[in-house]
Amino acid sequence: MSGREAFTWQAVVVGENGAIDELERPMPHNDDTRFVPRDHNWHPPAHAPGYKTSVARSPRQALVSLVAPTRSELAGPDFTSLRLGPHDNDLLLNFREDPALAGTAGLPIGERILLFGRVVDQFGKPVPQTLVEMWQANAGGRYRHKKDRYLAPLDPNFGGVGRCLSDADGWYRFRTIKPGPYPWPNDVNSWRPAHIHVSVMGPSISTRLITQMYFEGDPLIPLCPIVNTLRDPEAVATMTGRLDMARSRSMDCLAYRFDLVVRGAVQTYFENQG
Amino acid sequence: MHQPNSRPLADTLLKETASQTAGPYVHIGLALELAGLPPRDEEIGPRLAGDGAKGEHIDLVGRVIDGNGDTVRDALLEAWQADADGEYQCQFDLAAPFNSFGRSAATAENDGEWRFATLKPGAVALADGRRMAPHVNLAIFARGINIQLQTRLYFDDEEAANAACPILNAIESVTRRQTLIATRETREGRPCYRFDIRLQGEGETVFFDF
Ligand SMILES: [Fe+2]
């Protein structure tokens, strides 16, 4: 697979109602694409002493900049052939203690929410068919992870993991419960604001990003040492899910919108013709 | 409607969503079995090469070591590499004999040793026809790592190719280039390359921005 031939291709996906959509979509990982450089003053620095674990886990040497990234950096995995389960993006249903239960039996405890948004690049262009993964604590702030020993109980009906592919226009969505805040060892009394970990691949390993979504208005956000690894309040705003009453469902669930912006793809038709 | 050319491009460019640490419980989301969760139908795991894959089958193993010299036991790694012909297999498909992408983790259970079952990649061509020495791109995520660290693993039995690799040669410090070279061993009769990643201090691994 090389150069221009790889630029567009056909993918067949099964839509929500079983309809098969034919998509023609760009495959930016070819030799004519670059990505907008990462702004390291915007992202948190590796060494952020207020977040104590970063002190011993941060490089002291400068990153080596690849001024001409190669195919190894520009390409990336495409997950349209990964078989996703029917409830992979529905955390209300994907960890029922007894799968035979139906209706409202065996649902997790907590505030029901829709988490949805659009994956776009820095030029505002939708990023279709990209893998979005998420994980979170339950309503009491406890993770279903063997290392989490917090005294809040596990919920027998909640796993806390989801994944989906964005659709042809870049939209993704999950149904879940709002996670609880939890204490963690950093300062003497540090608490994480309620948050959902969100992971997105984008079109290339260069666009790979893991972030956390916080909930608009949470008073724990400005107190959090991990949030405060960021120096720009605008950067914190990019990680804040916004209550969206228009998408909230009457007598059912609230909706939070969380758009993801990945690095912009730039076409460089003239650069390789030196 | 915006007046064309009326403002600098930077104003029209959205900011990337800011990165945050993947945290200590990253396995729940990205390596379910290591968190103690049942796997779903298909998971992205540490096996890039199945039995039918063409090429020399190898393991990649190593530790992630922090600035105190302690082994990190909650890191997640993502590998990205070409096949034996130097081509990337971008379409991830568990039914295929080889995938270019995989995930592994260093945990307390495996004593902080991550491992990929893969094959030795071929040399990847650059646009100008030169070839890079065989390598594997690795991304490291963990608690305390605010944005993933990106490195490359090279092979110690590719001396001539390594010496000519434009990317290795782009590292100004000749000494630091050595931090990217994995060492060949044999384990249980299978070739294995060891690659310890030092996050900080003496022998600190080279990490890339690209
Ligand atoms: Fe968390």
Short mmCIF file of C-alpha atoms and ligand atoms in Angstrom, two decimals:
data_model
loop_
_atom_site.label_atom_id
_atom_site.label_comp_id
_atom_site.label_asym_id
_atom_site.label_seq_id
_atom_site.Cartn_x
_atom_site.Cartn_y
_atom_site.Cartn_z
CA MET A 1 0.00 0.00 0.00
CA SER A 2 1.70 3.18 -1.01
CA GLY A 3 1.24 6.83 -1.86
CA ARG A 4 -1.82 8.06 -3.67
CA GLU A 5 -3.62 4.74 -4.14
CA ALA A 6 -3.96 4.51 -0.41
CA PHE A 7 -5.54 7.90 -0.14
CA THR A 8 -9.17 6.81 -0.34
CA TRP A 9 -10.67 3.45 0.20
CA GLN A 10 -14.01 1.84 0.78
CA ALA A 11 -15.17 0.58 4.11
CA VAL A 12 -18.41 -1.18 4.81
CA VAL A 13 -19.88 -0.65 8.26
CA VAL A 14 -23.05 -1.89 9.78
CA GLY A 15 -25.07 1.03 11.08
CA GLU A 16 -27.11 1.20 14.22
CA ASN A 17 -30.27 -0.17 12.67
CA GLY A 18 -28.44 -2.87 10.74
CA ALA A 19 -28.20 -0.75 7.60
CA ILE A 20 -24.95 -1.04 5.72
CA ASP A 21 -23.35 2.28 4.93
CA GLU A 22 -20.67 2.61 2.32
CA LEU A 23 -18.16 5.20 3.32
CA GLU A 24 -15.46 6.75 1.29
CA ARG A 25 -13.06 8.34 3.64
CA PRO A 26 -9.62 9.80 3.68
CA MET A 27 -6.73 7.73 4.88
CA PRO A 28 -4.32 10.44 5.91
CA HIS A 29 -1.46 8.09 6.63
CA ASN A 30 0.42 8.38 3.39
CA ASP A 31 3.55 10.16 2.39
CA ASP A 32 1.71 13.38 1.54
CA THR A 33 0.44 14.05 5.06
CA ARG A 34 1.95 15.70 8.09
CA PHE A 35 0.35 16.64 11.36
CA VAL A 36 0.28 20.03 13.03
CA PRO A 37 3.12 19.90 15.60
CA ARG A 38 2.12 19.24 19.20
CA ASP A 39 2.13 22.33 21.40
CA HIS A 40 3.99 21.20 24.50
CA ASN A 41 3.20 24.41 26.35
CA TRP A 42 -0.45 23.49 26.03
CA HIS A 43 -0.20 19.87 27.18
CA PRO A 44 0.96 19.19 30.73
CA PRO A 45 4.74 19.07 31.17
CA ALA A 46 6.27 15.68 31.96
CA HIS A 47 7.65 17.05 35.23
CA ALA A 48 4.78 18.62 37.19
CA PRO A 49 5.83 18.49 40.87
CA GLY A 50 2.32 19.16 42.22
CA TYR A 51 1.45 15.73 40.84
CA LYS A 52 4.03 13.85 42.84
CA THR A 53 4.26 10.64 40.83
CA SER A 54 5.40 12.65 37.80
CA VAL A 55 8.61 13.65 39.57
CA ALA A 56 10.36 10.27 39.24
CA ARG A 57 8.61 9.32 36.00
CA SER A 58 9.53 12.33 33.87
CA PRO A 59 12.51 12.44 31.51
CA ARG A 60 15.20 15.00 32.29
CA GLN A 61 16.59 15.01 28.77
CA ALA A 62 14.87 16.95 25.99
CA LEU A 63 12.63 15.09 23.56
CA VAL A 64 14.34 14.42 20.23
CA SER A 65 12.29 16.17 17.55
CA LEU A 66 11.77 14.38 14.26
CA VAL A 67 11.55 17.26 11.84
CA ALA A 68 10.63 14.87 9.05
CA PRO A 69 8.42 12.17 10.55
CA THR A 70 8.43 8.93 8.58
CA ARG A 71 5.76 6.44 7.66
CA SER A 72 6.41 4.83 11.05
CA GLU A 73 4.99 7.93 12.73
CA LEU A 74 2.46 9.01 10.09
CA ALA A 75 0.65 5.71 9.73
CA GLY A 76 -1.59 4.14 12.34
CA PRO A 77 -3.98 1.28 12.99
CA ASP A 78 -7.49 1.23 11.54
CA PHE A 79 -9.99 -0.57 13.77
CA THR A 80 -12.95 -0.89 11.42
CA SER A 81 -12.43 -4.69 11.36
CA LEU A 82 -12.38 -5.02 15.16
CA ARG A 83 -15.59 -6.79 16.15
CA LEU A 84 -17.31 -4.76 18.83
CA GLY A 85 -20.01 -6.25 21.00
CA PRO A 86 -23.57 -4.85 20.91
CA HIS A 87 -23.21 -3.28 24.37
CA ASP A 88 -19.57 -2.24 24.23
CA ASN A 89 -20.61 1.43 24.42
CA ASP A 90 -23.45 0.86 26.90
CA LEU A 91 -22.10 0.66 30.44
CA LEU A 92 -25.62 0.35 31.82
CA LEU A 93 -25.88 -3.06 30.18
CA ASN A 94 -22.40 -4.42 29.53
CA PHE A 95 -21.68 -5.74 33.01
CA ARG A 96 -25.02 -7.04 34.24
CA GLU A 97 -24.48 -9.50 37.05
CA ASP A 98 -27.08 -11.78 35.54
CA PRO A 99 -27.33 -11.41 31.74
CA ALA A 100 -30.79 -13.00 31.86
CA LEU A 101 -32.13 -9.93 33.63
CA ALA A 102 -34.12 -7.52 31.52
CA GLY A 103 -35.69 -4.10 31.81
CA THR A 104 -34.66 -2.15 34.85
CA ALA A 105 -33.47 -5.20 36.79
CA GLY A 106 -29.73 -5.41 37.24
CA LEU A 107 -28.89 -1.84 36.26
CA PRO A 108 -25.97 -0.08 37.94
CA ILE A 109 -26.53 2.44 40.70
CA GLY A 110 -25.90 6.08 39.82
CA GLU A 111 -27.03 9.05 37.77
CA ARG A 112 -27.79 7.85 34.26
CA ILE A 113 -25.96 9.90 31.62
CA LEU A 114 -25.27 9.98 27.93
CA LEU A 115 -21.68 10.88 27.13
CA PHE A 116 -21.39 11.93 23.52
CA GLY A 117 -19.38 14.18 21.28
CA ARG A 118 -17.59 14.57 18.05
CA VAL A 119 -14.03 13.70 17.14
CA VAL A 120 -12.61 16.44 14.93
CA ASP A 121 -9.12 17.49 13.97
CA GLN A 122 -7.62 20.91 14.59
CA PHE A 123 -9.13 22.18 11.33
CA GLY A 124 -12.59 21.14 12.51
CA LYS A 125 -12.69 18.23 10.10
CA PRO A 126 -14.59 15.20 11.46
CA VAL A 127 -12.53 12.10 12.20
CA PRO A 128 -14.73 9.16 11.16
CA GLN A 129 -14.44 5.50 12.20
CA THR A 130 -11.84 6.05 14.84
CA LEU A 131 -11.59 4.03 18.04
CA VAL A 132 -12.79 5.83 21.18
CA GLU A 133 -12.30 3.96 24.46
CA MET A 134 -13.24 4.99 27.99
CA TRP A 135 -13.05 3.75 31.56
CA GLN A 136 -14.31 5.09 34.86
CA ALA A 137 -15.10 4.50 38.52
CA ASN A 138 -18.60 3.58 39.67
CA ALA A 139 -21.02 6.01 41.34
CA GLY A 140 -19.18 5.58 44.65
CA GLY A 141 -15.78 6.38 43.16
CA ARG A 142 -14.51 2.78 43.10
CA TYR A 143 -12.85 1.16 40.09
CA ARG A 144 -13.41 -2.47 39.23
CA HIS A 145 -9.66 -3.01 39.25
CA LYS A 146 -7.95 -5.50 41.48
CA LYS A 147 -5.57 -2.81 42.67
CA ASP A 148 -8.30 -0.39 43.80
CA ARG A 149 -8.88 -0.89 47.54
CA TYR A 150 -11.01 2.19 48.23
CA LEU A 151 -13.65 1.48 50.87
CA ALA A 152 -16.59 2.41 48.63
CA PRO A 153 -18.21 -0.82 47.41
CA LEU A 154 -18.10 -2.36 43.97
CA ASP A 155 -21.38 -2.30 42.07
CA PRO A 156 -22.20 -5.86 40.96
CA ASN A 157 -23.77 -4.48 37.79
CA PHE A 158 -21.03 -2.08 36.75
CA GLY A 159 -17.75 -2.84 34.99
CA GLY A 160 -16.72 0.67 33.99
CA VAL A 161 -15.32 0.17 30.50
CA GLY A 162 -16.60 1.09 27.05
CA ARG A 163 -15.49 1.50 23.47
CA CYS A 164 -16.95 2.43 20.11
CA LEU A 165 -15.99 3.72 16.68
CA SER A 166 -16.92 7.26 15.76
CA ASP A 167 -19.49 7.37 12.95
CA ALA A 168 -19.08 8.76 9.45
CA ASP A 169 -19.35 12.33 10.80
CA GLY A 170 -17.05 11.78 13.77
CA TRP A 171 -19.77 11.37 16.42
CA TYR A 172 -19.37 8.89 19.26
CA ARG A 173 -21.54 8.10 22.28
CA PHE A 174 -21.68 6.06 25.44
CA ARG A 175 -24.44 5.41 27.94
CA THR A 176 -23.21 5.14 31.51
CA ILE A 177 -23.59 6.46 35.04
CA LYS A 178 -21.83 9.51 36.43
CA PRO A 179 -18.72 8.37 38.31
CA GLY A 180 -18.09 9.49 41.87
CA PRO A 181 -15.08 11.48 43.07
CA TYR A 182 -12.45 9.50 44.97
CA PRO A 183 -9.54 10.18 47.32
CA TRP A 184 -5.98 9.35 46.29
CA PRO A 185 -2.55 9.59 47.83
CA ASN A 186 -0.84 12.76 46.68
CA ASP A 187 -1.28 15.58 49.17
CA VAL A 188 -2.58 14.67 52.62
CA ASN A 189 -6.17 14.99 51.43
CA SER A 190 -6.37 14.92 47.61
CA TRP A 191 -9.55 14.05 45.75
CA ARG A 192 -10.08 13.46 42.08
CA PRO A 193 -13.05 15.30 40.62
CA ALA A 194 -15.58 13.01 38.97
CA HIS A 195 -13.97 12.05 35.66
CA ILE A 196 -14.06 9.62 32.79
CA HIS A 197 -10.81 8.51 31.14
CA VAL A 198 -11.12 8.86 27.37
CA SER A 199 -8.72 7.41 24.79
CA VAL A 200 -8.77 8.16 21.06
CA MET A 201 -6.55 6.89 18.28
CA GLY A 202 -7.26 9.23 15.37
CA PRO A 203 -5.84 8.52 11.92
CA SER A 204 -2.22 7.96 13.00
CA ILE A 205 -0.10 7.08 15.99
CA SER A 206 0.82 10.79 15.85
CA THR A 207 -2.74 11.71 16.84
CA ARG A 208 -2.93 9.19 19.69
CA LEU A 209 -4.34 10.87 22.78
CA ILE A 210 -5.50 9.89 26.26
CA THR A 211 -7.31 12.48 28.34
CA GLN A 212 -9.88 12.72 31.12
CA MET A 213 -13.31 14.32 30.91
CA TYR A 214 -14.46 16.38 33.89
CA PHE A 215 -18.00 17.50 34.58
CA GLU A 216 -18.90 21.14 34.14
CA GLY A 217 -19.28 22.95 37.46
CA ASP A 218 -17.53 20.38 39.69
CA PRO A 219 -15.90 22.32 42.57
CA LEU A 220 -13.15 19.68 42.83
CA ILE A 221 -11.76 20.54 39.37
CA PRO A 222 -9.64 23.55 40.43
CA LEU A 223 -8.36 21.65 43.50
CA CYS A 224 -7.05 18.65 41.58
CA PRO A 225 -3.25 18.25 41.26
CA ILE A 226 -3.67 16.29 38.02
CA VAL A 227 -5.89 18.97 36.45
CA ASN A 228 -3.37 21.52 37.68
CA THR A 229 -0.56 19.93 35.69
CA LEU A 230 -2.03 22.14 32.95
CA ARG A 231 -0.87 25.74 32.93
CA ASP A 232 -3.58 27.27 30.76
CA PRO A 233 -7.19 27.47 32.02
CA GLU A 234 -8.29 27.16 28.40
CA ALA A 235 -6.63 23.75 28.28
CA VAL A 236 -8.72 22.68 31.27
CA ALA A 237 -11.80 23.89 29.39
CA THR A 238 -10.97 21.44 26.57
CA MET A 239 -11.38 18.61 29.07
CA THR A 240 -14.72 19.72 30.47
CA GLY A 241 -17.88 17.90 29.44
CA ARG A 242 -20.82 20.28 29.04
CA LEU A 243 -24.33 19.58 30.22
CA ASP A 244 -26.53 19.45 27.12
CA MET A 245 -30.21 19.70 28.03
CA ALA A 246 -31.28 19.39 24.40
CA ARG A 247 -29.82 15.88 24.22
CA SER A 248 -30.92 14.92 27.73
CA ARG A 249 -33.85 12.54 27.74
CA SER A 250 -36.93 13.36 29.73
CA MET A 251 -37.51 10.97 32.66
CA ASP A 252 -34.40 9.02 31.60
CA CYS A 253 -30.94 10.58 31.59
CA LEU A 254 -28.87 13.76 31.41
CA ALA A 255 -26.46 14.28 28.52
CA TYR A 256 -22.89 15.58 28.59
CA ARG A 257 -21.17 16.63 25.42
CA PHE A 258 -17.44 16.13 25.13
CA ASP A 259 -15.80 16.87 21.79
CA LEU A 260 -12.34 15.54 21.14
CA VAL A 261 -9.85 17.48 19.04
CA VAL A 262 -6.91 15.57 17.60
CA ARG A 263 -3.94 16.94 15.69
CA GLY A 264 -4.77 18.38 12.29
CA ALA A 265 -3.65 16.60 9.13
CA VAL A 266 -1.88 18.84 6.63
CA GLN A 267 -1.43 17.85 3.01
CA THR A 268 2.11 18.47 1.81
CA TYR A 269 1.89 17.80 -1.92
CA PHE A 270 4.90 19.88 -2.81
CA GLU A 271 7.35 18.83 -0.14
CA ASN A 272 8.38 15.48 -1.58
CA GLN A 273 9.08 16.75 -5.07
CA GLY A 274 12.38 18.47 -4.22
CA MET B 1 -19.03 34.52 7.05
CA HIS B 2 -15.37 35.20 7.70
CA GLN B 3 -13.44 37.61 5.53
CA PRO B 4 -10.77 35.52 3.82
CA ASN B 5 -7.19 36.28 4.80
CA SER B 6 -8.33 38.63 7.53
CA ARG B 7 -6.81 36.78 10.42
CA PRO B 8 -3.72 34.68 10.96
CA LEU B 9 -4.07 30.95 10.45
CA ALA B 10 -3.29 30.19 14.09
CA ASP B 11 -6.61 31.72 15.12
CA THR B 12 -8.50 29.34 12.91
CA LEU B 13 -6.72 26.29 14.27
CA LEU B 14 -8.43 24.51 17.15
CA LYS B 15 -6.34 23.51 20.13
CA GLU B 16 -5.83 19.79 20.59
CA THR B 17 -7.72 18.32 23.54
CA ALA B 18 -5.24 18.41 26.42
CA SER B 19 -3.62 15.17 27.54
CA GLN B 20 -3.98 13.72 31.04
CA THR B 21 -2.28 10.76 32.64
CA ALA B 22 -3.81 7.37 31.89
CA GLY B 23 -3.64 6.76 35.64
CA PRO B 24 -3.11 3.60 37.70
CA TYR B 25 -6.27 1.89 36.43
CA VAL B 26 -5.57 2.20 32.70
CA HIS B 27 -5.90 -1.59 32.39
CA ILE B 28 -9.64 -1.44 33.04
CA GLY B 29 -10.04 0.42 29.80
CA LEU B 30 -7.24 -0.87 27.60
CA ALA B 31 -6.05 -4.25 28.98
CA LEU B 32 -9.12 -5.70 30.69
CA GLU B 33 -7.80 -9.06 31.81
CA LEU B 34 -4.92 -7.45 33.67
CA ALA B 35 -7.45 -5.46 35.69
CA GLY B 36 -9.32 -8.67 36.51
CA LEU B 37 -12.17 -8.00 34.09
CA PRO B 38 -13.52 -10.59 31.65
CA PRO B 39 -12.34 -9.95 28.07
CA ARG B 40 -14.84 -8.92 25.41
CA ASP B 41 -15.21 -10.79 22.10
CA GLU B 42 -12.14 -9.15 20.63
CA GLU B 43 -9.38 -7.39 22.49
CA ILE B 44 -6.20 -5.64 21.35
CA GLY B 45 -3.42 -7.64 23.00
CA PRO B 46 0.32 -8.33 23.05
CA ARG B 47 0.34 -10.89 20.23
CA LEU B 48 1.10 -9.14 16.94
CA ALA B 49 2.17 -12.27 15.06
CA GLY B 50 0.21 -15.52 14.92
CA ASP B 51 1.59 -18.89 13.87
CA GLY B 52 1.06 -18.31 10.16
CA ALA B 53 2.82 -14.96 10.01
CA LYS B 54 5.79 -14.76 7.66
CA GLY B 55 9.09 -13.76 9.23
CA GLU B 56 11.27 -14.54 12.22
CA HIS B 57 9.08 -14.95 15.29
CA ILE B 58 10.47 -13.15 18.30
CA ASP B 59 9.47 -11.78 21.69
CA LEU B 60 10.14 -8.26 22.84
CA VAL B 61 10.45 -7.93 26.61
CA GLY B 62 11.53 -5.29 29.04
CA ARG B 63 10.85 -3.18 32.06
CA VAL B 64 10.03 0.45 32.57
CA ILE B 65 12.36 1.90 35.23
CA ASP B 66 11.77 5.19 37.01
CA GLY B 67 14.26 7.84 38.15
CA ASN B 68 14.83 6.03 41.46
CA GLY B 69 15.79 2.82 39.69
CA ASP B 70 12.49 1.19 40.66
CA THR B 71 10.51 -0.92 38.22
CA VAL B 72 7.20 0.65 37.17
CA ARG B 73 4.40 -1.86 37.73
CA ASP B 74 1.47 -0.01 36.21
CA ALA B 75 2.58 0.97 32.71
CA LEU B 76 0.75 0.29 29.48
CA LEU B 77 2.67 0.02 26.22
CA GLU B 78 1.51 0.26 22.64
CA ALA B 79 3.66 -1.20 19.87
CA TRP B 80 3.55 -0.23 16.21
CA GLN B 81 5.79 -1.93 13.70
CA ALA B 82 6.10 -3.04 10.08
CA ASP B 83 5.85 -6.66 8.94
CA ALA B 84 8.84 -8.69 7.74
CA ASP B 85 8.67 -6.91 4.36
CA GLY B 86 8.82 -3.47 5.93
CA GLU B 87 5.13 -2.76 5.25
CA TYR B 88 2.64 -1.55 7.83
CA GLN B 89 -0.52 -3.65 8.10
CA CYS B 90 -2.82 -0.79 9.04
CA GLN B 91 -6.08 -2.72 8.97
CA PHE B 92 -6.22 -4.21 12.46
CA ASP B 93 -7.79 -7.65 12.09
CA LEU B 94 -7.47 -10.39 14.67
CA ALA B 95 -8.13 -12.97 11.94
CA ALA B 96 -5.00 -11.85 10.08
CA PRO B 97 -1.70 -13.62 10.82
CA PHE B 98 0.01 -10.35 11.64
CA ASN B 99 -1.06 -6.97 13.00
CA SER B 100 1.17 -3.93 13.16
CA PHE B 101 -0.40 -2.76 16.43
CA GLY B 102 -0.55 -4.31 19.89
CA ARG B 103 -0.78 -3.55 23.60
CA SER B 104 1.07 -4.95 26.58
CA ALA B 105 1.45 -3.92 30.18
CA ALA B 106 3.90 -4.03 33.03
CA THR B 107 2.05 -5.05 36.19
CA ALA B 108 2.76 -6.46 39.62
CA GLU B 109 1.67 -9.91 38.35
CA ASN B 110 4.37 -10.06 35.68
CA ASP B 111 6.89 -8.38 37.99
CA GLY B 112 6.87 -5.30 35.81
CA GLU B 113 7.96 -7.10 32.66
CA TRP B 114 6.00 -6.28 29.52
CA ARG B 115 6.14 -8.60 26.53
CA PHE B 116 5.07 -8.65 22.90
CA ALA B 117 4.94 -11.79 20.73
CA THR B 118 5.77 -10.54 17.27
CA LEU B 119 8.11 -10.94 14.35
CA LYS B 120 11.21 -9.11 13.36
CA PRO B 121 10.18 -6.14 11.22
CA GLY B 122 11.77 -5.43 7.86
CA ALA B 123 13.42 -2.14 6.98
CA VAL B 124 10.90 0.61 6.21
CA ALA B 125 11.54 2.81 3.19
CA LEU B 126 11.52 6.58 3.41
CA ALA B 127 9.93 8.72 0.69
CA ASP B 128 13.38 9.42 -0.77
CA GLY B 129 14.15 5.71 -1.07
CA ARG B 130 16.55 5.42 1.87
CA ARG B 131 15.70 2.74 4.41
CA MET B 132 15.38 2.93 8.16
CA ALA B 133 16.86 0.12 10.20
CA PRO B 134 14.24 -2.37 11.46
CA HIS B 135 12.49 -0.87 14.47
CA VAL B 136 9.36 -0.91 16.60
CA ASN B 137 7.66 2.31 17.72
CA LEU B 138 6.61 2.14 21.37
CA ALA B 139 4.35 4.48 23.34
CA ILE B 140 4.39 4.35 27.16
CA PHE B 141 1.40 5.37 29.26
CA ALA B 142 1.28 5.27 33.06
CA ARG B 143 0.33 6.97 36.27
CA GLY B 144 2.69 9.94 36.60
CA ILE B 145 3.18 10.21 32.82
CA ASN B 146 1.17 13.24 31.74
CA ILE B 147 1.44 12.63 28.02
CA GLN B 148 2.63 9.38 26.51
CA LEU B 149 6.35 8.92 25.96
CA GLN B 150 7.29 7.79 22.46
CA THR B 151 10.39 5.81 21.65
CA ARG B 152 11.77 3.30 19.15
CA LEU B 153 13.23 -0.13 19.73
CA TYR B 154 16.09 -1.18 17.41
CA PHE B 155 17.88 -4.54 17.21
CA ASP B 156 21.49 -5.18 18.26
CA ASP B 157 22.09 -7.69 15.45
CA GLU B 158 21.41 -5.04 12.79
CA GLU B 159 24.63 -3.12 13.24
CA ALA B 160 25.13 -2.02 9.64
CA ALA B 161 21.48 -0.97 9.21
CA ASN B 162 21.50 0.84 12.55
CA ALA B 163 24.64 2.77 11.61
CA ALA B 164 22.92 3.97 8.41
CA CYS B 165 19.48 4.69 9.91
CA PRO B 166 18.55 8.35 9.34
CA ILE B 167 16.43 8.46 12.48
CA LEU B 168 19.08 6.99 14.80
CA ASN B 169 21.58 9.38 13.25
CA ALA B 170 19.26 12.31 13.95
CA ILE B 171 19.97 11.80 17.66
CA GLU B 172 22.83 14.16 18.33
CA SER B 173 24.35 12.20 21.22
CA VAL B 174 26.02 9.06 19.90
CA THR B 175 25.96 7.68 23.45
CA ARG B 176 22.21 8.14 23.78
CA ARG B 177 21.55 6.29 20.50
CA GLN B 178 22.57 3.16 22.36
CA THR B 179 19.55 3.49 24.66
CA LEU B 180 17.35 2.42 21.73
CA ILE B 181 19.14 -0.85 20.97
CA ALA B 182 17.50 -4.03 22.27
CA THR B 183 19.71 -7.02 23.13
CA ARG B 184 19.10 -10.45 21.67
CA GLU B 185 18.70 -13.36 24.09
CA THR B 186 17.15 -16.80 23.84
CA ARG B 187 14.27 -17.69 26.11
CA GLU B 188 12.55 -21.05 26.08
CA GLY B 189 14.16 -21.71 22.72
CA ARG B 190 12.69 -18.57 21.21
CA PRO B 191 14.60 -15.48 20.15
CA CYS B 192 13.86 -12.59 22.43
CA TYR B 193 15.04 -9.00 22.49
CA ARG B 194 15.32 -7.20 25.83
CA PHE B 195 14.62 -3.49 25.94
CA ASP B 196 14.53 -1.72 29.28
CA ILE B 197 13.04 1.76 29.17
CA ARG B 198 14.65 4.22 31.60
CA LEU B 199 12.36 7.14 32.21
CA GLN B 200 14.88 9.38 33.92
CA GLY B 201 18.52 9.76 34.87
CA GLU B 202 21.48 7.59 33.97
CA GLY B 203 20.96 5.84 30.65
CA GLU B 204 17.70 7.70 30.12
CA THR B 205 15.96 6.34 27.03
CA VAL B 206 15.60 8.67 24.05
CA PHE B 207 12.01 9.85 23.66
CA PHE B 208 10.77 11.48 20.48
CA ASP B 209 8.50 14.31 19.56
CA PHE B 210 7.00 13.94 16.07
FE FE C 1 -9.34 7.88 37.34
#
